[in-house]
PDB file of C-alpha atoms in Angstrom:
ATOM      1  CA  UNK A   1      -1.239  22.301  34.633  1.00 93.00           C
ATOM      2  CA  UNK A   2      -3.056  24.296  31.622  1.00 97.00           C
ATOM      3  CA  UNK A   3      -6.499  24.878  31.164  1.00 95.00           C
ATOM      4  CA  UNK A   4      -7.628  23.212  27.716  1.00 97.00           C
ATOM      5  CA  UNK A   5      -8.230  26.482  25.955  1.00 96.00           C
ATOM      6  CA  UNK A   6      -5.250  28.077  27.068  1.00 97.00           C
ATOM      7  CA  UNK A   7      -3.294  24.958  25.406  1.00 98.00           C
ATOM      8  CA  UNK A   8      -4.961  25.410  22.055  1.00 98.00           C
ATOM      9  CA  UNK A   9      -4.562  28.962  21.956  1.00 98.00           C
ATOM     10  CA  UNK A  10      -1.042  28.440  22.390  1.00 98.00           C
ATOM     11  CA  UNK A  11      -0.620  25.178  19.557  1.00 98.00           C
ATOM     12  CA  UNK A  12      -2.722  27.519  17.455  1.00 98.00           C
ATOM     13  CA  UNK A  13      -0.005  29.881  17.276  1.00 98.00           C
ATOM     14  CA  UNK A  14       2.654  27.683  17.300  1.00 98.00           C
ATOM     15  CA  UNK A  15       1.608  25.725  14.386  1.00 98.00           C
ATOM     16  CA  UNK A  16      -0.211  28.501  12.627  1.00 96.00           C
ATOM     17  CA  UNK A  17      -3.145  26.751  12.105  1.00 96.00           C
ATOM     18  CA  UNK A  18      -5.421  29.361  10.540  1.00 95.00           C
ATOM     19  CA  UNK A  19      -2.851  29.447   7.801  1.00 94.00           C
ATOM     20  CA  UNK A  20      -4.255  26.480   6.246  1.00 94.00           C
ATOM     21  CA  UNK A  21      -7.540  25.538   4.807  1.00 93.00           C
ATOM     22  CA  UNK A  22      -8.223  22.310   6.162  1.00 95.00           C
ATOM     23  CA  UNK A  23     -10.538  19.080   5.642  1.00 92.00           C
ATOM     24  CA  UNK A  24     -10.973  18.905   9.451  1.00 95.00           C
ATOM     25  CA  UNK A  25     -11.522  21.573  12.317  1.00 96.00           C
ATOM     26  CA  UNK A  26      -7.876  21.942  13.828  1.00 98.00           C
ATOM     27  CA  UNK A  27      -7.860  23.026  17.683  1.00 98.00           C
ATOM     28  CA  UNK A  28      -9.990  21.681  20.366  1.00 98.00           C
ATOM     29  CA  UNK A  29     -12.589  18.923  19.554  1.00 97.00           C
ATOM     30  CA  UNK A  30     -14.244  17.910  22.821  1.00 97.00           C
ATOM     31  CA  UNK A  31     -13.739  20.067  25.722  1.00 96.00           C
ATOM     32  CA  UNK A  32     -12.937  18.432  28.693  1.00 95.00           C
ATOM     33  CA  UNK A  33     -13.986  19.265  32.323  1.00 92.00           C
ATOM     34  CA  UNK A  34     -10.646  19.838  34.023  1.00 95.00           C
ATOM     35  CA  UNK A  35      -7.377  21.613  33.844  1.00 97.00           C
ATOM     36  CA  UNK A  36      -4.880  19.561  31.723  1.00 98.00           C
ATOM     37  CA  UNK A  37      -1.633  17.944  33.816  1.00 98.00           C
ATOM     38  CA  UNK A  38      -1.399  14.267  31.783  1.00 98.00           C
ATOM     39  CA  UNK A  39      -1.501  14.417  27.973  1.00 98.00           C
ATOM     40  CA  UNK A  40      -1.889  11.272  26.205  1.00 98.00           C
ATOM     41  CA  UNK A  41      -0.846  11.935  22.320  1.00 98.00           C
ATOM     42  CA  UNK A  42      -1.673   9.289  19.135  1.00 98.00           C
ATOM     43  CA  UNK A  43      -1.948   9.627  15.765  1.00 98.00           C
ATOM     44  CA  UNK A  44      -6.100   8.679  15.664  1.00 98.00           C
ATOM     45  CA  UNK A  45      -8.754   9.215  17.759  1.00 98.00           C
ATOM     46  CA  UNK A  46     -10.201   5.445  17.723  1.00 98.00           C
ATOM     47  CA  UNK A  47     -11.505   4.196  20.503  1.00 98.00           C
ATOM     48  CA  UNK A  48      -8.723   1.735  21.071  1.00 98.00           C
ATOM     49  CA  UNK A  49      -6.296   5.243  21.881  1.00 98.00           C
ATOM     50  CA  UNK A  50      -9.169   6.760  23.609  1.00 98.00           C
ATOM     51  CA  UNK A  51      -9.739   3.243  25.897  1.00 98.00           C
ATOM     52  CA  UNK A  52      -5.644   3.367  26.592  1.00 98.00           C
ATOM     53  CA  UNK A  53      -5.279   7.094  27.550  1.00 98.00           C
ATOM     54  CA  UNK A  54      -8.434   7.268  29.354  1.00 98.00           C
ATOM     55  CA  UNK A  55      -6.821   3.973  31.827  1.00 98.00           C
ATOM     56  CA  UNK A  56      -3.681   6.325  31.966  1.00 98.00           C
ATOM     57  CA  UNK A  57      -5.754   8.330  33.531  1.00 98.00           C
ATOM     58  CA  UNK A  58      -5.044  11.495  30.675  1.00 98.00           C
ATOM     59  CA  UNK A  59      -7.101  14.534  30.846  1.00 98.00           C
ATOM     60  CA  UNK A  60      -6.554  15.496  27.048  1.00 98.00           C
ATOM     61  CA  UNK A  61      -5.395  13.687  24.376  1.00 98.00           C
ATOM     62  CA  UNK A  62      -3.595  15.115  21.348  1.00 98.00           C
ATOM     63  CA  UNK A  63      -4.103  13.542  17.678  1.00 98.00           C
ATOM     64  CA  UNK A  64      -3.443  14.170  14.334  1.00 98.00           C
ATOM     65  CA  UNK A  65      -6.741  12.759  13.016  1.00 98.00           C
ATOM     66  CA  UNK A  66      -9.589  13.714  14.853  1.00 97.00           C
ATOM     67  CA  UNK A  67     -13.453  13.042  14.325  1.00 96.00           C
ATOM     68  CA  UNK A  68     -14.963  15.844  11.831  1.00 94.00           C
ATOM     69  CA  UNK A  69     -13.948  15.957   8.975  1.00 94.00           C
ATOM     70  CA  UNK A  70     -15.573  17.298   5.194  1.00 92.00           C
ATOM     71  CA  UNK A  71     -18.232  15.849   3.487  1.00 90.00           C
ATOM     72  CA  UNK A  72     -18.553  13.184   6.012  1.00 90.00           C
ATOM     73  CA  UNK A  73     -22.009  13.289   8.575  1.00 88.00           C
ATOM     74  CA  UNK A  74     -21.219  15.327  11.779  1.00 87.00           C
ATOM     75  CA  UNK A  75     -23.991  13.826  14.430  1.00 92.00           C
ATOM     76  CA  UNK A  76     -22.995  12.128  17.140  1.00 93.00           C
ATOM     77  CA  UNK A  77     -23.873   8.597  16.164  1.00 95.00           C
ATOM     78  CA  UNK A  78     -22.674   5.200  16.000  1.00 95.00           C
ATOM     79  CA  UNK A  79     -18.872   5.017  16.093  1.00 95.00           C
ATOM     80  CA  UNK A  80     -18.646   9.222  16.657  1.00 94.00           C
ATOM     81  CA  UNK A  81     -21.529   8.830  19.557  1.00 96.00           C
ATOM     82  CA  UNK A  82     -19.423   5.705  21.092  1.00 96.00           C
ATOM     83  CA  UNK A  83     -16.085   7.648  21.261  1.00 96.00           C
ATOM     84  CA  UNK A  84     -17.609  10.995  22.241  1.00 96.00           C
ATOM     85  CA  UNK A  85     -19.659   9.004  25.303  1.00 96.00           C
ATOM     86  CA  UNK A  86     -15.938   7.272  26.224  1.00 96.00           C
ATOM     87  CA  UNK A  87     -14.385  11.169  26.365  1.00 96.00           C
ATOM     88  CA  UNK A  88     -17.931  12.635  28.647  1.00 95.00           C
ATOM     89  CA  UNK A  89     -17.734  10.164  30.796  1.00 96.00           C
ATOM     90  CA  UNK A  90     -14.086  10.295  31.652  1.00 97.00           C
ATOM     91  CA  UNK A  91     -13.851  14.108  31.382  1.00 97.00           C
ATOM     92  CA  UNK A  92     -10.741  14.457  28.980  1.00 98.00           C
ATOM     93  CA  UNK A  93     -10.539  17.209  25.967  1.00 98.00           C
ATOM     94  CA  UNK A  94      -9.898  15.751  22.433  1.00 98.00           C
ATOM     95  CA  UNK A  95      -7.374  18.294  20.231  1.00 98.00           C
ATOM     96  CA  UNK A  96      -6.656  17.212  16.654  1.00 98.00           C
ATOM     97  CA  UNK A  97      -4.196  19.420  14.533  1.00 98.00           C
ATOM     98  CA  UNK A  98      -4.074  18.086  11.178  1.00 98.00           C
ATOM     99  CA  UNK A  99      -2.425  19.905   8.125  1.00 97.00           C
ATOM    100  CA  UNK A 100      -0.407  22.379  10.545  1.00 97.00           C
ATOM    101  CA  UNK A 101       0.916  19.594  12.088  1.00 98.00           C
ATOM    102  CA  UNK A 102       2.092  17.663   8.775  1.00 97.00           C
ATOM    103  CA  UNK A 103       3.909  21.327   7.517  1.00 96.00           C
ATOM    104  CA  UNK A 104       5.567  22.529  10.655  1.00 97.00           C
ATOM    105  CA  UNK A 105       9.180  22.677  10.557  1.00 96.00           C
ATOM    106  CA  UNK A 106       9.821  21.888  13.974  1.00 97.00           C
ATOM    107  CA  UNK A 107       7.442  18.870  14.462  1.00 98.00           C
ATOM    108  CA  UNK A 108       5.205  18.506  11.972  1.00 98.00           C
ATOM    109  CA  UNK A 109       5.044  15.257  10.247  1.00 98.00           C
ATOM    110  CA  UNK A 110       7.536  15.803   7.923  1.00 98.00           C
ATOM    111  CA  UNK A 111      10.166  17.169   9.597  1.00 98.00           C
ATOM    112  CA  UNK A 112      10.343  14.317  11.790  1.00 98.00           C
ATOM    113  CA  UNK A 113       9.996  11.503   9.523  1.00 98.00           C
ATOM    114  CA  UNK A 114      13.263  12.935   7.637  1.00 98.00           C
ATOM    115  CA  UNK A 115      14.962  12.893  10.952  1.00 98.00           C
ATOM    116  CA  UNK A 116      13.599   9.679  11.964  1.00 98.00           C
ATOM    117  CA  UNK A 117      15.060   8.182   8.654  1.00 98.00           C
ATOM    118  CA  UNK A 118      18.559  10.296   8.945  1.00 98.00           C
ATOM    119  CA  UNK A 119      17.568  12.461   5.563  1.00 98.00           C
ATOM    120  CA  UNK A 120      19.475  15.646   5.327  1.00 98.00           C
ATOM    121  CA  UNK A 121      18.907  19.450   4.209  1.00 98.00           C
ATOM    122  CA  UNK A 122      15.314  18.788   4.154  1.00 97.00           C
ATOM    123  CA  UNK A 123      12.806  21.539   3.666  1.00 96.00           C
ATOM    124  CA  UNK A 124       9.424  22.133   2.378  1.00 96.00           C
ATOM    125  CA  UNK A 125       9.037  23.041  -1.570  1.00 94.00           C
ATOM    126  CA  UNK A 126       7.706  26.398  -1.198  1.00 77.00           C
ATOM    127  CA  UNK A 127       4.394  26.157  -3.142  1.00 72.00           C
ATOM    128  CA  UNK A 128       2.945  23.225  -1.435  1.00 70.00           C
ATOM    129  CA  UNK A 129       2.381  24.946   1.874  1.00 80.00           C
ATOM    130  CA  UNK A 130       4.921  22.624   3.453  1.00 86.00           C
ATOM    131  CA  UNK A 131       3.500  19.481   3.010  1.00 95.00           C
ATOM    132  CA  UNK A 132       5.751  18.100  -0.059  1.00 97.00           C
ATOM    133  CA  UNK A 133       9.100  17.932   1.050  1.00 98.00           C
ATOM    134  CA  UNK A 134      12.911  17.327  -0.532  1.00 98.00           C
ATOM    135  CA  UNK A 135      15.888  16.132   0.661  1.00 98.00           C
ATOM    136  CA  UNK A 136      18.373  13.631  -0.054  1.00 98.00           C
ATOM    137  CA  UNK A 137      20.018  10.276   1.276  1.00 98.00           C
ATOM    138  CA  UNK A 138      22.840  10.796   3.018  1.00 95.00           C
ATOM    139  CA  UNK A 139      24.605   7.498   1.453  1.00 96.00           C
ATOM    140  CA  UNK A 140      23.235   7.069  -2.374  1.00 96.00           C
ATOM    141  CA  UNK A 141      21.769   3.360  -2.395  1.00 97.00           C
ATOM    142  CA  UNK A 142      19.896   1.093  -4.671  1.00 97.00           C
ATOM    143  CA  UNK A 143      15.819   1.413  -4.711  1.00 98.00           C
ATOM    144  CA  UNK A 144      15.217  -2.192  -3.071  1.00 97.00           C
ATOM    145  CA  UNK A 145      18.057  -0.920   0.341  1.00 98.00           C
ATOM    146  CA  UNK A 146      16.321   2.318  -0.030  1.00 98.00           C
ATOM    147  CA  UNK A 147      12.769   0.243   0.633  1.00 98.00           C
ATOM    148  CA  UNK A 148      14.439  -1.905   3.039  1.00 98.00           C
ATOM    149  CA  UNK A 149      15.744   0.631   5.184  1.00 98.00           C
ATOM    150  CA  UNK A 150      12.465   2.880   5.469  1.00 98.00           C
ATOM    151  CA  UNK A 151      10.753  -1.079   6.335  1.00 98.00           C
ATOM    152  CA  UNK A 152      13.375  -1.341   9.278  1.00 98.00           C
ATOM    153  CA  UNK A 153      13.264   2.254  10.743  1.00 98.00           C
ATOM    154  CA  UNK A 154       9.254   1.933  10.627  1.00 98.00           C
ATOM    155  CA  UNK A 155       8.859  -1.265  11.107  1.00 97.00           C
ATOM    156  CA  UNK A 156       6.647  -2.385   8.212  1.00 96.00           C
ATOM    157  CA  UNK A 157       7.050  -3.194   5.114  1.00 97.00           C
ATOM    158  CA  UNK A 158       7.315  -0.848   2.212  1.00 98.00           C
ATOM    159  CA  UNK A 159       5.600  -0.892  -0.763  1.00 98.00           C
ATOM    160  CA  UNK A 160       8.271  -0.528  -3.790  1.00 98.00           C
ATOM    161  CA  UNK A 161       7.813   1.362  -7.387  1.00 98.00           C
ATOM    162  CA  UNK A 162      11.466   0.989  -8.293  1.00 96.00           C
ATOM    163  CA  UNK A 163      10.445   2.405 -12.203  1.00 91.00           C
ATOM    164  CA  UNK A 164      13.865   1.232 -13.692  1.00 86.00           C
ATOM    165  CA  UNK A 165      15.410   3.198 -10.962  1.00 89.00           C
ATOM    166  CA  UNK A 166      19.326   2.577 -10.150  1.00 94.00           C
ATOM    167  CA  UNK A 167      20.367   4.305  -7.539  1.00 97.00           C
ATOM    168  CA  UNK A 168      18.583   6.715  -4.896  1.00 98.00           C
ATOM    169  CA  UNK A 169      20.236  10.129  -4.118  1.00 98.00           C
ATOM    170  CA  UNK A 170      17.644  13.378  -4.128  1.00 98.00           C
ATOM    171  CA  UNK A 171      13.825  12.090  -2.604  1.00 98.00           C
ATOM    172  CA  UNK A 172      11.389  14.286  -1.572  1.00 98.00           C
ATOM    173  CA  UNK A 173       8.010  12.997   0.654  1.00 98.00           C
ATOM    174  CA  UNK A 174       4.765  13.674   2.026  1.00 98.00           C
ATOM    175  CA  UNK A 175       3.454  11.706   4.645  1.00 98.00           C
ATOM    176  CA  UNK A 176       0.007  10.052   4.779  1.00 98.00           C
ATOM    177  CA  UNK A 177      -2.108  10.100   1.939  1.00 97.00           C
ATOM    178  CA  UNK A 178       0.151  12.675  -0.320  1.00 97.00           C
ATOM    179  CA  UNK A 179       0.567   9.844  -2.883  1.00 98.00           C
ATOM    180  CA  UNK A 180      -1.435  12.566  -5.479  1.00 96.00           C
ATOM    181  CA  UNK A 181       1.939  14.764  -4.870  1.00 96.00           C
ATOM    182  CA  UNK A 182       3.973  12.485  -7.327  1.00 97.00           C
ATOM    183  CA  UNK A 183       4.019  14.399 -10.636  1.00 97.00           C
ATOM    184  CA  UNK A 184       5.064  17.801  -8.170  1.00 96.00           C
ATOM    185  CA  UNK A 185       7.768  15.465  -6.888  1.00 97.00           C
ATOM    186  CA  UNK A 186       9.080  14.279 -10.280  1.00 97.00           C
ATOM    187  CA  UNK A 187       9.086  17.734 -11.432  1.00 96.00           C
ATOM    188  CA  UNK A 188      12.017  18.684  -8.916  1.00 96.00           C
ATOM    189  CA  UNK A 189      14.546  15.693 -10.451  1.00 96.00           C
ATOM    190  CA  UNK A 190      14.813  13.756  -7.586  1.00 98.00           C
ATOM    191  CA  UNK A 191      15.108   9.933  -7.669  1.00 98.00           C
ATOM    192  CA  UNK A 192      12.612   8.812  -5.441  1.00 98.00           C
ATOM    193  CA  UNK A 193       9.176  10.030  -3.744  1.00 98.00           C
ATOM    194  CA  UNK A 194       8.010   8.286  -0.710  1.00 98.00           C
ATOM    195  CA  UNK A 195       4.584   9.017   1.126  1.00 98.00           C
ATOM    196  CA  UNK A 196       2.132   6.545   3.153  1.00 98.00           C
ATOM    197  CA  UNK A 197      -0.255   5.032   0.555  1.00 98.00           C
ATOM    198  CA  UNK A 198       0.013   4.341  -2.911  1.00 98.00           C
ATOM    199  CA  UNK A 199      -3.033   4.334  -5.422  1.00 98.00           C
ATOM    200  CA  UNK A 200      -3.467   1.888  -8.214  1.00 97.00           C
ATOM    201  CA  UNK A 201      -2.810   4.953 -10.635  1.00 97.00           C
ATOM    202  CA  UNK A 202       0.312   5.450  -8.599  1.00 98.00           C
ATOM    203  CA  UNK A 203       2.320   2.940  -9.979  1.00 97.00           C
ATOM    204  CA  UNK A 204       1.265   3.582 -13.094  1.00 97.00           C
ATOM    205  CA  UNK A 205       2.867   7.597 -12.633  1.00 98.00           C
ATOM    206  CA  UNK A 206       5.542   6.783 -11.447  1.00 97.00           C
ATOM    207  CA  UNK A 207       6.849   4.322 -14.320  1.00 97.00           C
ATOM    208  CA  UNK A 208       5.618   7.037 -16.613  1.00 97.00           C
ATOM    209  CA  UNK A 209       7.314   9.231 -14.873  1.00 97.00           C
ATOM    210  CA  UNK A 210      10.553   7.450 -14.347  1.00 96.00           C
ATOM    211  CA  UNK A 211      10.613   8.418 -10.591  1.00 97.00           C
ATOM    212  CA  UNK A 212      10.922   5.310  -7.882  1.00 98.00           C
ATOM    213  CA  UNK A 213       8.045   5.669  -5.302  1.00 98.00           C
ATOM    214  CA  UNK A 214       7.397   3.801  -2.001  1.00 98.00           C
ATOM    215  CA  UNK A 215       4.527   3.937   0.451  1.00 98.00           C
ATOM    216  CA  UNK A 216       5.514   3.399   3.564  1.00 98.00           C
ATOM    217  CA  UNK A 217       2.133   3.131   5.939  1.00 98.00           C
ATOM    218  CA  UNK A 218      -0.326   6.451   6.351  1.00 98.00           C
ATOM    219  CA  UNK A 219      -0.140   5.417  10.051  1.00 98.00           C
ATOM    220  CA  UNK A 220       3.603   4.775   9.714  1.00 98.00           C
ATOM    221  CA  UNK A 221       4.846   7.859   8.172  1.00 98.00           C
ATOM    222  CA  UNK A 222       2.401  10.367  10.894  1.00 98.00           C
ATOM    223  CA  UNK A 223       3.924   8.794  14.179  1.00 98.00           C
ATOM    224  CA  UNK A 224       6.515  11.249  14.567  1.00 98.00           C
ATOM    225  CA  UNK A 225       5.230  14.670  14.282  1.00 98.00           C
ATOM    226  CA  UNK A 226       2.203  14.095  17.484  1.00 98.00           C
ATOM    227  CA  UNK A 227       4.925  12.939  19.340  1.00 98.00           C
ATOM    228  CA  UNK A 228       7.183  15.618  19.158  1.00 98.00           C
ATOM    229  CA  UNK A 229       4.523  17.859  19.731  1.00 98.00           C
ATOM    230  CA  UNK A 230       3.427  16.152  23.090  1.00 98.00           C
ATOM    231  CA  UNK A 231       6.814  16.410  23.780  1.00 98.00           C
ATOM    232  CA  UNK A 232       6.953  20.214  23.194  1.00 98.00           C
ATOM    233  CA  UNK A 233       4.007  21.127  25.240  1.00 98.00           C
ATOM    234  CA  UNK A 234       5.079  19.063  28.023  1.00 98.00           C
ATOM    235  CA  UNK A 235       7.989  20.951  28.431  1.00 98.00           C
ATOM    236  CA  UNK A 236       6.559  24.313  27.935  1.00 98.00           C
ATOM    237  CA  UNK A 237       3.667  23.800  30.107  1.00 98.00           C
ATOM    238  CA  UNK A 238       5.375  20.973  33.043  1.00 98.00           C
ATOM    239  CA  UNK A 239       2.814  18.607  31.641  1.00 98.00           C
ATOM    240  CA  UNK A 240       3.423  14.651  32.121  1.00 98.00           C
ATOM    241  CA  UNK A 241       3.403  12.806  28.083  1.00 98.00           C
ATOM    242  CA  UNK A 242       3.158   9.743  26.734  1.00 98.00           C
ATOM    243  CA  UNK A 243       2.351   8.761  23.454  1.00 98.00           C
ATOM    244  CA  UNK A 244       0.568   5.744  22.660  1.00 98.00           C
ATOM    245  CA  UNK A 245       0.893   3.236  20.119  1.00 98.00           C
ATOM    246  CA  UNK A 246      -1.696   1.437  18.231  1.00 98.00           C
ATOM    247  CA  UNK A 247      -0.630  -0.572  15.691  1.00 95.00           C
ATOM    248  CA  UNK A 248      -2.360   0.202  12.240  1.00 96.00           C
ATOM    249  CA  UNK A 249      -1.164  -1.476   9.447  1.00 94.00           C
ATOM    250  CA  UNK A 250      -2.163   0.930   6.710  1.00 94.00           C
TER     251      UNK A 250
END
């Protein structure tokens, strides 16, 4: 078991989270009442995770999007009040780590969507704080197999830009919402850029560009790096993990 601050202090560290200025408070969220021994992990805190780890009887649970975030209200109220009453009443600590976890090179977001898909010699473009990322395939294939492989690994289907595009080698990626990182992309030659959403003026850059895009699911492409995370501090700490899956289609 680990005491909740004791486990933030440590992800703090580990993920370097004062590194990065943020759109959300990274770190410890709700403060629980007891020593931590069962850590539920998900990508959101919606009620729907918080209703499942709470009858897994979890005593913190580990996100990558968390409640607060800028320029949105911080009370309390409505949906934030409902969630924050589930978490009192059942005594379990909310932690959220957002940018640190999409940049770490261990188990941030990135890194583990690359190995997820079987991308080699990935690695973070150095000025983007490692959250744009480039790689390459490690079998060259047409835009449409490229699409339809990412659909069957994640297990929903891809949104395809092919932009006259004939055959995929070099790609680089940012998960989630990092469809704005598409001219950065194009500037390092590669063939392809995939993130989670697309834009309406997305497809627009990337036929101007020349560059095929997909978006893959914001959801989709941020599975990977909470997981591996849970998975980490259950075997540094001798804490029981499970991750739990709710489907999100965007």
């Amino acid at each position: 078991m680990v005491d909740p601050l004791s486990l933030v202090t440590y992800c703090d560290r580990f993920l370097a989270s004062s590194d990065f200025d943020d759109f959300a408070p990274n770190g410890l969220q709700l403060e629980g009442e007891r020593p931590i021994a069962r850590l539920a992990s998900g990508v959101t805190a919606s009620a729907a995770l918080l209703d499942a780890a709470i009858a897994w009887g979890a005593d913190a649970i580990l996100v990558h999007h968390g409640w607060f975030w800028k320029n949105e209200a911080p009370c309390l109220v409505g949906i934030k009040g409902r969630r924050a009453r589930r978490l009192f009443k059942a005594g379990a600590s909310l932690i959220a780590y957002h940018l640190p976890l999409d940049a770490h090179r261990q188990v941030g977001n990135n890194a583990t969507l690359a190995l997820h898909l079987g991308w080699v010699d990935a690695e973070p473009v150095a000025d983007r704080r490692g959250l744009l990322w480039s790689g390459r395939l490690a079998l060259g294939c047409s835009p449409e197999a490229f699409a339809a492989q990412i659909s069957e690994r994640l297990g929903r289907p891809a949104t395809l830009i092919a932009a006259g595009r004939e055959r995929i080698e070099r790609i680089a990626w940012c998960t989630g919402g990092g469809q704005g990182y598409i001219e950065q992309a194009a500037a390092l030659g590669v063939d392809a850029y995939v993130s989670g959403e697309i834009s309406e003026q997305t497809t627009h850059a990337a036929r101007e560009l020349g560059i095929a895009f997909v978006a893959a699911g914001h959801h989709a492409t941020e599975r990977y790096g909470v997981q591996a995370l849970g998975e980490h501090l259950a075997e540094r700490f001798g804490l029981e993990h499970r991750f739990i899956e709710i489907d999100n289609p965007a």
